[in-house]
C-alpha cells in the first residue's frame, strides 16, 4: 500500500501521515525534512534566501547529509523559508526525486500488529507526492486549513522547539509560502485529480485520522484514534 499526503504548510499533513503510518504499519517519510535539510546545509554555508545560487543548491541536494533531517535546526522559521526557496528549483527537486521513490517502493516494514498483518508499503507527505513523486499511489490525500489556524499551529510548533516567534510574522510568511508553492513553474502545490480533500480547520488529530481511515475503508486500531 502506497499513500501520498500533500498539503499546505502547518495544515497537519505530517501529523496525519505519521498517525496513518502507525495505524497501518507503513514506513513514513517526511519529504519536507529533505528540503529543510538542504536549506539548512546552504544556511550553514552562509547562503541567503534572497540570493540562493541554484548550482550550489543542486550540489547540496545531491550530497545531502540525511542525518540533518533529524537536526532540530531544520524546524526553525529560517530553515523553513530557505526550504521553500530551494523547493522551487527544478534541479533540487530532481536530485531528491529518485530517493523518495526508492523509499516508497523498496521499504517493506515488518508489521508487529496482527490486525494489520499482510500490509506492506509506505506513506510520504510533502507538496507534490500525489502529483509528481508518486502519481500511481493507491490513496492520495490533500490537507489544508484556514491560514490563521495554520499560523497558530506553526507558532506553537516553533515555541515548543525553543524558537522565538511572532504570530503576525508567521502569518505573513505562510501567505508568502502558499503563493510561492502554488505558483512555482515546476511541481506546483495543488491537489491531485483523485485526491481526497481533508480540511483540518476544525478537526482534532483524532478526527482527521478517523476521517482518513474511513476514506480508505479501514478502522482505527483498538485504543487508538
Coordinates of N, CA and C in Angstrom, one line a residue:
X1 N 0.8 -1.2 0.0 CA 0.0 0.0 0.0 C 0.9 1.2 0.0
X2 N 0.6 2.1 -0.9 CA 1.4 3.4 -1.0 C 0.4 4.5 -0.9
X3 N 0.7 5.4 0.1 CA -0.2 6.6 0.3 C 0.6 7.9 0.2
X4 N 0.0 8.8 -0.5 CA 0.6 10.1 -0.7 C -0.3 11.2 0.1
X5 N 0.4 12.0 0.8 CA -0.2 13.0 1.6 C 0.4 14.4 1.2
X6 N -0.4 15.3 0.6 CA 0.1 16.6 0.3 C -0.7 17.6 1.0
X7 N -0.2 18.9 1.0 CA -0.9 19.9 1.7 C -0.1 21.1 1.9
X8 N -0.7 22.2 2.4 CA -0.1 23.4 2.7 C 0.7 23.3 4.0
X9 N 1.6 24.3 4.2 CA 2.4 24.4 5.4 C 1.5 24.5 6.7
X10 N 1.9 23.7 7.7 CA 1.2 23.7 9.0 C -0.2 23.3 8.9
X11 N -0.6 22.5 7.9 CA -2.0 22.1 7.8 C -2.3 20.8 8.6
X12 N -1.2 20.1 9.0 CA -1.4 18.9 9.7 C -1.1 17.7 8.9
X13 N -0.6 17.9 7.7 CA -0.3 16.7 6.8 C 0.7 15.8 7.4
X14 N 1.8 16.3 8.0 CA 2.8 15.5 8.6 C 2.2 14.7 9.8
X15 N 1.4 15.3 10.6 CA 0.8 14.7 11.7 C -0.1 13.5 11.2
X16 N -0.9 13.8 10.2 CA -1.8 12.8 9.6 C -1.0 11.6 9.1
X17 N 0.1 11.9 8.3 CA 0.9 10.9 7.8 C 1.5 10.0 8.8
X18 N 2.1 10.6 9.9 CA 2.7 9.8 11.0 C 1.6 8.9 11.6
X19 N 0.4 9.4 11.9 CA -0.6 8.7 12.5 C -1.1 7.5 11.7
X20 N -1.2 7.8 10.4 CA -1.7 6.7 9.5 C -0.6 5.6 9.4
X21 N 0.7 6.0 9.3 CA 1.8 5.1 9.3 C 1.7 4.1 10.5
X22 N 1.4 4.7 11.7 CA 1.4 3.9 12.9 C 0.1 3.0 12.9
X23 N -1.0 3.5 12.4 CA -2.2 2.7 12.3 C -2.1 1.5 11.3
X24 N -1.4 1.8 10.2 CA -1.4 0.8 9.1 C -0.1 0.0 9.0
X25 N 0.8 0.3 9.8 CA 2.1 -0.4 9.7 C 2.9 -0.1 8.5
X26 N 2.9 1.2 8.1 CA 3.6 1.6 6.9 C 4.9 2.4 7.3
X27 N 5.9 2.4 6.5 CA 7.1 3.3 6.7 C 6.6 4.7 6.3
X28 N 7.2 5.7 7.0 CA 6.8 7.1 6.8 C 8.1 7.9 6.4
X29 N 7.9 8.8 5.4 CA 8.9 9.7 5.0 C 8.3 11.1 4.9
X30 N 8.9 12.0 5.7 CA 8.6 13.4 5.7 C 9.5 14.1 4.7
X31 N 9.0 14.2 3.4 CA 9.8 14.7 2.4 C 10.2 16.2 2.6
X32 N 9.4 16.9 3.3 CA 9.7 18.3 3.7 C 11.0 18.4 4.4
X33 N 11.3 17.4 5.2 CA 12.5 17.4 6.0 C 13.7 17.4 5.1
X34 N 13.6 16.7 3.9 CA 14.7 16.7 3.0 C 15.0 18.1 2.5
X35 N 14.0 18.8 2.1 CA 14.2 20.2 1.6 C 14.7 21.1 2.7
X36 N 14.2 20.9 3.9 CA 14.6 21.7 5.1 C 16.1 21.4 5.3
X37 N 16.5 20.1 5.2 CA 17.9 19.8 5.5 C 18.8 20.4 4.4
X38 N 18.3 20.4 3.2 CA 19.0 21.0 2.1 C 19.2 22.5 2.3
X39 N 18.1 23.1 2.8 CA 18.1 24.6 3.1 C 19.1 24.9 4.3
X40 N 19.1 24.0 5.3 CA 20.0 24.2 6.4 C 21.4 24.1 6.0
X41 N 21.7 23.1 5.1 CA 23.0 23.0 4.5 C 23.5 24.3 3.9
X42 N 22.7 24.9 3.1 CA 23.0 26.1 2.5 C 23.2 27.3 3.5
X43 N 22.3 27.3 4.5 CA 22.4 28.3 5.5 C 23.8 28.2 6.3
X44 N 24.2 27.0 6.5 CA 25.5 26.7 7.2 C 26.6 27.2 6.4
X45 N 26.4 27.2 5.1 CA 27.4 27.7 4.1 C 27.4 29.2 3.9
X46 N 26.4 29.8 4.6 CA 26.3 31.3 4.5 C 25.4 31.8 3.5
X47 N 24.6 31.0 2.9 CA 23.6 31.4 1.8 C 22.5 32.2 2.4
X48 N 22.0 33.2 1.6 CA 20.8 34.0 2.0 C 19.6 33.6 1.1
X49 N 18.4 33.5 1.7 CA 17.2 33.1 1.0 C 16.9 34.0 -0.2
X50 N 17.3 35.2 -0.2 CA 17.0 36.1 -1.3 C 18.0 36.0 -2.5
X51 N 19.0 35.2 -2.3 CA 20.0 35.1 -3.4 C 20.7 33.8 -3.4
X52 N 19.9 32.7 -3.4 CA 20.5 31.3 -3.4 C 21.0 31.0 -4.8
X53 N 22.2 30.5 -4.9 CA 22.7 30.0 -6.1 C 22.2 28.6 -6.4
X54 N 21.5 28.5 -7.6 CA 20.9 27.3 -8.0 C 21.8 26.1 -8.1
X55 N 23.0 26.4 -8.6 CA 24.0 25.3 -8.7 C 24.4 24.8 -7.3
X56 N 24.7 25.7 -6.4 CA 25.0 25.3 -5.1 C 23.9 24.5 -4.4
X57 N 22.7 24.9 -4.7 CA 21.5 24.2 -4.1 C 21.4 22.8 -4.6
X58 N 21.7 22.7 -5.9 CA 21.7 21.3 -6.6 C 22.7 20.4 -6.0
X59 N 23.9 21.0 -5.8 CA 25.0 20.2 -5.2 C 24.6 19.8 -3.7
X60 N 24.0 20.7 -3.0 CA 23.6 20.4 -1.6 C 22.6 19.3 -1.6
X61 N 21.7 19.3 -2.6 CA 20.7 18.2 -2.6 C 21.3 16.9 -3.0
X62 N 22.2 16.9 -4.0 CA 22.8 15.6 -4.4 C 23.7 15.0 -3.4
X63 N 24.3 15.8 -2.5 CA 25.2 15.4 -1.5 C 24.6 15.5 -0.1
X64 N 23.3 15.4 0.0 CA 22.6 15.7 1.3 C 23.0 14.7 2.4
X65 N 23.3 15.3 3.5 CA 23.6 14.5 4.7 C 22.2 14.2 5.4
X66 N 21.8 13.0 5.2 CA 20.4 12.7 5.7 C 20.3 12.8 7.2
X67 N 21.4 12.8 7.9 CA 21.3 12.9 9.4 C 20.7 14.3 9.7
X68 N 20.8 15.3 8.8 CA 20.3 16.6 9.1 C 18.8 16.6 9.2
X69 N 18.1 15.6 8.6 CA 16.7 15.6 8.7 C 16.2 15.4 10.2
X70 N 17.1 15.0 11.0 CA 16.8 14.8 12.5 C 17.3 16.0 13.3
X71 N 17.9 16.9 12.6 CA 18.5 18.1 13.3 C 17.4 19.1 13.7
X72 N 17.3 19.5 14.9 CA 16.3 20.4 15.4 C 16.3 21.7 14.6
X73 N 17.4 22.1 14.1 CA 17.6 23.4 13.4 C 16.7 23.5 12.1
X74 N 16.4 22.3 11.5 CA 15.6 22.4 10.3 C 14.2 22.8 10.6
X75 N 13.7 22.9 11.9 CA 12.4 23.3 12.2 C 12.3 24.7 12.5
X76 N 13.3 25.5 12.4 CA 13.3 26.9 12.6 C 12.6 27.6 11.4
X77 N 12.1 28.8 11.7 CA 11.4 29.6 10.6 C 12.4 29.9 9.5
X78 N 13.7 30.1 9.8 CA 14.7 30.5 8.8 C 14.9 29.3 7.9
X79 N 15.0 28.1 8.4 CA 15.2 26.9 7.6 C 13.9 26.6 6.8
X80 N 12.8 26.9 7.3 CA 11.5 26.7 6.5 C 11.5 27.7 5.3
X81 N 11.9 28.9 5.5 CA 11.9 29.9 4.4 C 12.9 29.4 3.4
X82 N 14.1 29.0 3.8 CA 15.1 28.5 2.8 C 14.6 27.3 2.1
X83 N 13.9 26.4 2.8 CA 13.4 25.2 2.2 C 12.4 25.5 1.1
X84 N 11.5 26.5 1.3 CA 10.6 26.9 0.3 C 11.2 27.5 -0.9
X85 N 12.3 28.2 -0.7 CA 13.1 28.7 -1.8 C 13.7 27.6 -2.7
X86 N 14.4 26.7 -2.1 CA 15.1 25.7 -2.8 C 14.1 24.7 -3.4
X87 N 13.0 24.5 -2.8 CA 12.0 23.6 -3.3 C 11.4 24.0 -4.6
X88 N 11.6 25.3 -4.9 CA 11.1 25.8 -6.2 C 12.1 25.6 -7.3
X89 N 13.2 25.1 -7.0 CA 14.3 24.9 -8.0 C 14.2 23.5 -8.6
X90 N 13.9 23.4 -10.0 CA 13.8 22.1 -10.6 C 14.9 21.1 -10.3
X91 N 16.2 21.7 -10.3 CA 17.4 20.9 -10.1 C 17.4 20.2 -8.8
X92 N 16.9 20.9 -7.8 CA 16.9 20.4 -6.4 C 15.8 19.3 -6.3
X93 N 14.6 19.6 -6.9 CA 13.6 18.6 -6.8 C 14.0 17.3 -7.6
X94 N 14.6 17.5 -8.7 CA 15.1 16.3 -9.5 C 16.1 15.5 -8.7
X95 N 17.0 16.2 -8.0 CA 18.0 15.5 -7.2 C 17.4 14.6 -6.1
X96 N 16.3 15.1 -5.5 CA 15.7 14.4 -4.4 C 14.6 13.4 -4.8
X97 N 14.2 13.5 -6.1 CA 13.0 12.7 -6.5 C 13.3 11.2 -6.4
X98 N 14.4 10.7 -7.0 CA 14.6 9.3 -7.1 C 14.7 8.6 -5.7
X99 N 15.3 9.3 -4.8 CA 15.4 8.8 -3.4 C 14.1 8.6 -2.8
X100 N 13.2 9.5 -3.0 CA 11.8 9.4 -2.5 C 11.1 8.2 -3.1
X101 N 11.2 8.0 -4.4 CA 10.6 6.9 -5.0 C 11.1 5.6 -4.5
X102 N 12.4 5.5 -4.4 CA 13.1 4.3 -3.8 C 12.5 3.9 -2.5
X103 N 12.4 5.0 -1.6 CA 11.9 4.7 -0.3 C 10.5 4.1 -0.4
X104 N 9.6 4.7 -1.2 CA 8.2 4.2 -1.3 C 8.1 2.8 -1.8
X105 N 8.9 2.4 -2.8 CA 8.7 1.2 -3.4 C 9.7 0.1 -3.0
X106 N 10.6 0.4 -2.1 CA 11.5 -0.6 -1.7 C 11.4 -1.0 -0.2
X107 N 10.8 0.0 0.6 CA 10.7 -0.2 2.0 C 9.5 -1.2 2.3
X108 N 9.8 -2.2 3.1 CA 8.7 -3.2 3.4 C 8.8 -3.4 4.9
X109 N 8.3 -2.5 5.8 CA 8.5 -2.6 7.2 C 7.8 -3.9 7.8
X110 N 8.4 -4.5 8.7 CA 7.9 -5.7 9.4 C 6.7 -5.2 10.3
X111 N 5.6 -5.9 10.2 CA 4.4 -5.5 10.9 C 4.3 -6.3 12.2
X112 N 4.2 -5.6 13.3 CA 4.1 -6.2 14.6 C 2.7 -6.5 15.1
X113 N 1.7 -5.8 14.5 CA 0.4 -6.0 15.0 C -0.4 -6.9 14.1
X114 N -0.9 -8.0 14.6 CA -1.6 -9.0 13.9 C -2.8 -8.4 13.1
X115 N -3.4 -7.4 13.6 CA -4.6 -6.8 13.0 C -4.2 -6.2 11.6
X116 N -3.0 -5.9 11.5 CA -2.5 -5.3 10.2 C -1.6 -6.2 9.4
X117 N -1.6 -7.5 9.8 CA -0.7 -8.5 9.1 C -1.0 -8.4 7.6
X118 N 0.1 -8.5 6.9 CA 0.0 -8.6 5.4 C 0.1 -7.2 4.7
X119 N 0.0 -6.1 5.4 CA 0.2 -4.8 4.8 C 1.7 -4.5 4.6
X120 N 2.0 -4.0 3.5 CA 3.4 -3.6 3.2 C 3.3 -2.3 2.4
X121 N 4.3 -1.4 2.6 CA 4.3 -0.2 1.9 C 4.8 1.0 2.6
X122 N 4.4 2.2 2.2 CA 4.9 3.4 2.7 C 3.9 4.6 2.6
X123 N 4.1 5.6 3.4 CA 3.3 6.8 3.3 C 4.3 8.0 3.3
X124 N 4.2 8.8 2.3 CA 5.1 10.0 2.1 C 4.2 11.3 2.2
X125 N 4.7 12.3 2.9 CA 4.0 13.6 2.9 C 4.9 14.7 2.4
X126 N 4.3 15.6 1.7 CA 5.0 16.7 1.1 C 4.1 17.7 0.4
X127 N 4.6 18.2 -0.8 CA 3.9 19.2 -1.5 C 3.4 18.6 -2.9
X128 N 4.2 17.6 -3.4 CA 3.9 17.1 -4.8 C 4.0 15.6 -4.8
X129 N 3.7 15.0 -3.7 CA 3.8 13.5 -3.7 C 2.7 12.9 -4.6
X130 N 1.5 13.3 -4.5 CA 0.5 12.6 -5.4 C 0.5 13.1 -6.8
X131 N 1.1 14.2 -7.1 CA 1.1 14.7 -8.5 C 2.3 14.4 -9.2
X132 N 3.5 14.3 -8.5 CA 4.8 14.1 -9.2 C 5.5 12.9 -8.7
X133 N 5.7 12.8 -7.4 CA 6.6 11.8 -6.9 C 6.0 10.4 -7.0
X134 N 4.7 10.3 -6.6 CA 4.0 9.0 -6.6 C 2.6 9.1 -7.2
X135 N 2.6 9.4 -8.5 CA 1.3 9.6 -9.2 C 0.4 8.4 -9.2
X136 N 1.0 7.2 -9.0 CA 0.3 6.0 -9.0 C 0.0 5.4 -7.6
X137 N 0.1 6.3 -6.6 CA -0.2 5.9 -5.2 C -1.6 5.3 -5.1
X138 N -1.7 4.4 -4.2 CA -3.0 3.7 -4.0 C -4.1 4.7 -3.5
X139 N -3.6 5.6 -2.6 CA -4.5 6.6 -2.0 C -3.8 7.9 -1.9
X140 N -4.5 9.0 -2.2 CA -3.9 10.3 -2.1 C -4.8 11.3 -1.3
X141 N -4.1 12.0 -0.4 CA -4.8 13.0 0.4 C -4.2 14.4 0.2
X142 N -5.1 15.4 0.2 CA -4.6 16.8 0.2 C -5.2 17.5 1.4
X143 N -4.3 18.0 2.3 CA -4.7 18.5 3.6 C -4.5 20.0 3.6
X144 N -5.5 20.7 4.1 CA -5.5 22.2 4.1 C -6.3 22.7 5.4
X145 N -6.1 23.9 5.7 CA -6.8 24.6 6.8 C -6.7 26.1 6.6
X146 N -7.6 26.8 7.3 CA -7.6 28.2 7.2 C -6.2 28.7 7.6
X147 N -5.7 29.8 7.0 CA -4.4 30.3 7.2 C -4.2 30.7 8.7
X148 N -5.2 31.3 9.3 CA -5.0 31.8 10.7 C -4.8 30.6 11.6
X149 N -5.5 29.5 11.4 CA -5.3 28.3 12.2 C -4.0 27.7 12.0
X150 N -3.5 27.7 10.7 CA -2.2 27.2 10.4 C -1.1 28.0 11.0
X151 N -1.3 29.3 11.0 CA -0.3 30.2 11.6 C -0.2 29.9 13.1
X152 N -1.3 29.7 13.8 CA -1.2 29.5 15.2 C -0.6 28.1 15.5
X153 N -0.8 27.1 14.7 CA -0.2 25.8 14.8 C 1.3 26.0 14.7
X154 N 1.8 26.7 13.6 CA 3.2 26.9 13.4 C 3.8 27.6 14.6
X155 N 3.1 28.7 15.1 CA 3.6 29.4 16.2 C 3.9 28.5 17.4
X156 N 2.9 27.6 17.7 CA 3.1 26.7 18.8 C 4.2 25.7 18.6
X157 N 4.4 25.3 17.3 CA 5.5 24.4 17.0 C 6.8 25.0 17.2
X158 N 7.0 26.3 16.8 CA 8.2 27.0 17.0 C 8.5 27.2 18.4
X159 N 7.5 27.6 19.2 CA 7.7 27.9 20.6 C 8.1 26.6 21.3
X160 N 7.5 25.5 20.9 CA 7.9 24.2 21.5 C 9.3 23.7 21.2
X161 N 9.8 24.2 20.1 CA 11.2 23.9 19.7 C 12.2 25.0 20.3
X162 N 11.7 25.9 21.1 CA 12.5 26.8 21.8 C 12.9 28.1 20.9
X163 N 12.1 28.3 19.8 CA 12.4 29.4 19.0 C 11.5 30.6 19.4
X164 N 12.0 31.8 19.2 CA 11.2 33.0 19.4 C 10.3 33.1 18.1
X165 N 9.1 33.5 18.3 CA 8.2 33.6 17.1 C 7.1 34.6 17.4
X166 N 6.8 35.4 16.4 CA 5.7 36.4 16.4 C 4.6 35.9 15.5
X167 N 3.4 35.8 16.0 CA 2.3 35.3 15.2 C 2.0 36.1 13.9
X168 N 2.0 37.4 13.9 CA 1.8 38.2 12.6 C 2.9 37.9 11.6
X169 N 4.1 37.7 12.0 CA 5.2 37.4 11.1 C 5.0 36.0 10.5
X170 N 4.6 35.1 11.3 CA 4.3 33.7 10.9 C 3.2 33.7 9.8
X171 N 2.1 34.5 10.1 CA 1.0 34.6 9.2 C 1.5 35.1 7.8
X172 N 2.3 36.1 7.9 CA 2.8 36.7 6.6 C 3.7 35.7 5.9
X173 N 4.5 35.0 6.6 CA 5.4 34.0 6.0 C 4.6 32.9 5.3
X174 N 3.5 32.4 6.0 CA 2.7 31.3 5.4 C 2.0 31.8 4.1
X175 N 1.5 33.0 4.1 CA 0.8 33.5 2.9 C 1.8 33.6 1.8
X176 N 3.1 34.0 2.0 CA 4.1 34.1 1.0 C 4.5 32.7 0.5
X177 N 4.6 31.8 1.5 CA 4.9 30.4 1.1 C 3.8 29.7 0.3
X178 N 2.6 30.0 0.6 CA 1.5 29.4 -0.1 C 1.6 29.9 -1.6
X179 N 1.8 31.2 -1.7 CA 1.8 31.8 -3.1 C 3.0 31.2 -3.8
X180 N 4.2 31.1 -3.2 CA 5.4 30.6 -3.9 C 5.2 29.2 -4.2
X181 N 4.6 28.4 -3.3 CA 4.4 26.9 -3.6 C 3.4 26.7 -4.7
X182 N 2.3 27.5 -4.7 CA 1.3 27.3 -5.7 C 1.6 27.8 -7.1
X183 N 2.5 28.8 -7.1 CA 2.8 29.5 -8.4 C 4.1 29.0 -9.1
X184 N 4.9 28.2 -8.4 CA 6.1 27.8 -9.0 C 5.8 27.0 -10.3
X185 N 6.7 27.1 -11.2 CA 6.5 26.5 -12.5 C 6.7 25.0 -12.5
X186 N 7.6 24.5 -11.6 CA 7.9 23.1 -11.6 C 7.3 22.5 -10.3
X187 N 6.4 21.5 -10.5 CA 5.7 20.8 -9.4 C 5.0 21.7 -8.4
X188 N 4.1 22.5 -8.9 CA 3.4 23.5 -8.0 C 2.5 22.7 -7.0
X189 N 2.2 23.3 -5.9 CA 1.4 22.7 -4.9 C -0.1 22.8 -5.4
X190 N -0.7 21.6 -5.5 CA -2.1 21.5 -5.9 C -2.6 20.1 -5.6
X191 N -3.9 19.9 -5.4 CA -4.4 18.5 -5.1 C -4.3 17.7 -6.4
X192 N -3.9 16.4 -6.3 CA -4.0 15.5 -7.4 C -5.5 15.4 -7.8
X193 N -5.7 15.1 -9.1 CA -7.1 15.0 -9.5 C -8.0 14.0 -8.7
X194 N -7.4 13.0 -8.2 CA -8.1 12.0 -7.5 C -7.8 12.0 -6.0
X195 N -7.3 13.1 -5.5 CA -7.0 13.2 -4.1 C -8.3 13.4 -3.2
X196 N -8.2 12.9 -2.0 CA -9.2 13.0 -1.0 C -8.9 14.3 -0.2
X197 N -9.8 15.3 -0.2 CA -9.5 16.5 0.5 C -9.8 16.4 2.0
X198 N -8.9 16.9 2.8 CA -9.0 16.9 4.2 C -8.9 18.3 4.8
X199 N -10.0 18.9 5.2 CA -9.9 20.2 5.8 C -9.8 20.1 7.3
X200 N -8.6 20.5 7.8 CA -8.4 20.2 9.3 C -8.6 21.5 10.1
X201 N -9.3 22.5 9.5 CA -9.5 23.7 10.3 C -10.2 23.5 11.6
X202 N -11.2 22.6 11.7 CA -11.9 22.4 12.9 C -11.8 20.9 13.3
X203 N -10.8 20.2 12.8 CA -10.6 18.8 13.2 C -9.5 18.6 14.2
X204 N -9.7 17.8 15.1 CA -8.6 17.4 16.0 C -7.8 16.3 15.3
X205 N -6.7 16.0 15.9 CA -5.8 14.9 15.3 C -6.6 13.6 15.1
X206 N -7.3 13.3 16.2 CA -8.1 12.0 16.2 C -9.2 12.0 15.1
X207 N -9.8 13.2 14.9 CA -10.9 13.3 13.9 C -10.4 13.2 12.5
X208 N -9.2 13.8 12.2 CA -8.7 13.7 10.9 C -8.2 12.3 10.6
X209 N -7.6 11.7 11.6 CA -7.2 10.3 11.4 C -8.4 9.4 11.1
X210 N -9.4 9.5 11.9 CA -10.6 8.7 11.6 C -11.2 8.9 10.3
X211 N -11.2 10.2 9.8 CA -11.7 10.6 8.5 C -10.9 9.9 7.4
X212 N -9.6 10.0 7.5 CA -8.7 9.4 6.5 C -8.8 7.8 6.5
X213 N -8.9 7.2 7.7 CA -9.1 5.8 7.7 C -10.4 5.3 7.1
X214 N -11.4 6.1 7.4 CA -12.7 5.7 6.8 C -12.7 5.9 5.3
X215 N -12.0 6.9 4.8 CA -11.9 7.1 3.4 C -11.2 6.0 2.6
X216 N -10.3 5.3 3.3 CA -9.7 4.1 2.6 C -10.2 2.8 3.1
X217 N -11.3 2.9 3.8 CA -12.0 1.6 4.2 C -11.4 0.9 5.3
X218 N -10.7 1.6 6.3 CA -10.1 1.0 7.4 C -10.7 1.5 8.7
X219 N -10.5 0.7 9.8 CA -11.0 1.1 11.1 C -9.8 1.3 12.0
X220 N -9.8 2.3 12.9 CA -8.7 2.5 13.8 C -8.5 1.3 14.7
X221 N -7.2 1.1 15.0 CA -6.9 0.0 16.0 C -7.5 0.3 17.3
X222 N -7.9 -0.8 18.0 CA -8.5 -0.6 19.4 C -7.5 0.2 20.3
X223 N -8.1 1.2 20.9 CA -7.3 2.1 21.8 C -6.7 3.2 21.1
X224 N -6.9 3.3 19.8 CA -6.2 4.4 19.0 C -7.3 5.3 18.3
X225 N -7.0 6.5 18.0 CA -7.8 7.4 17.3 C -9.2 7.5 17.8

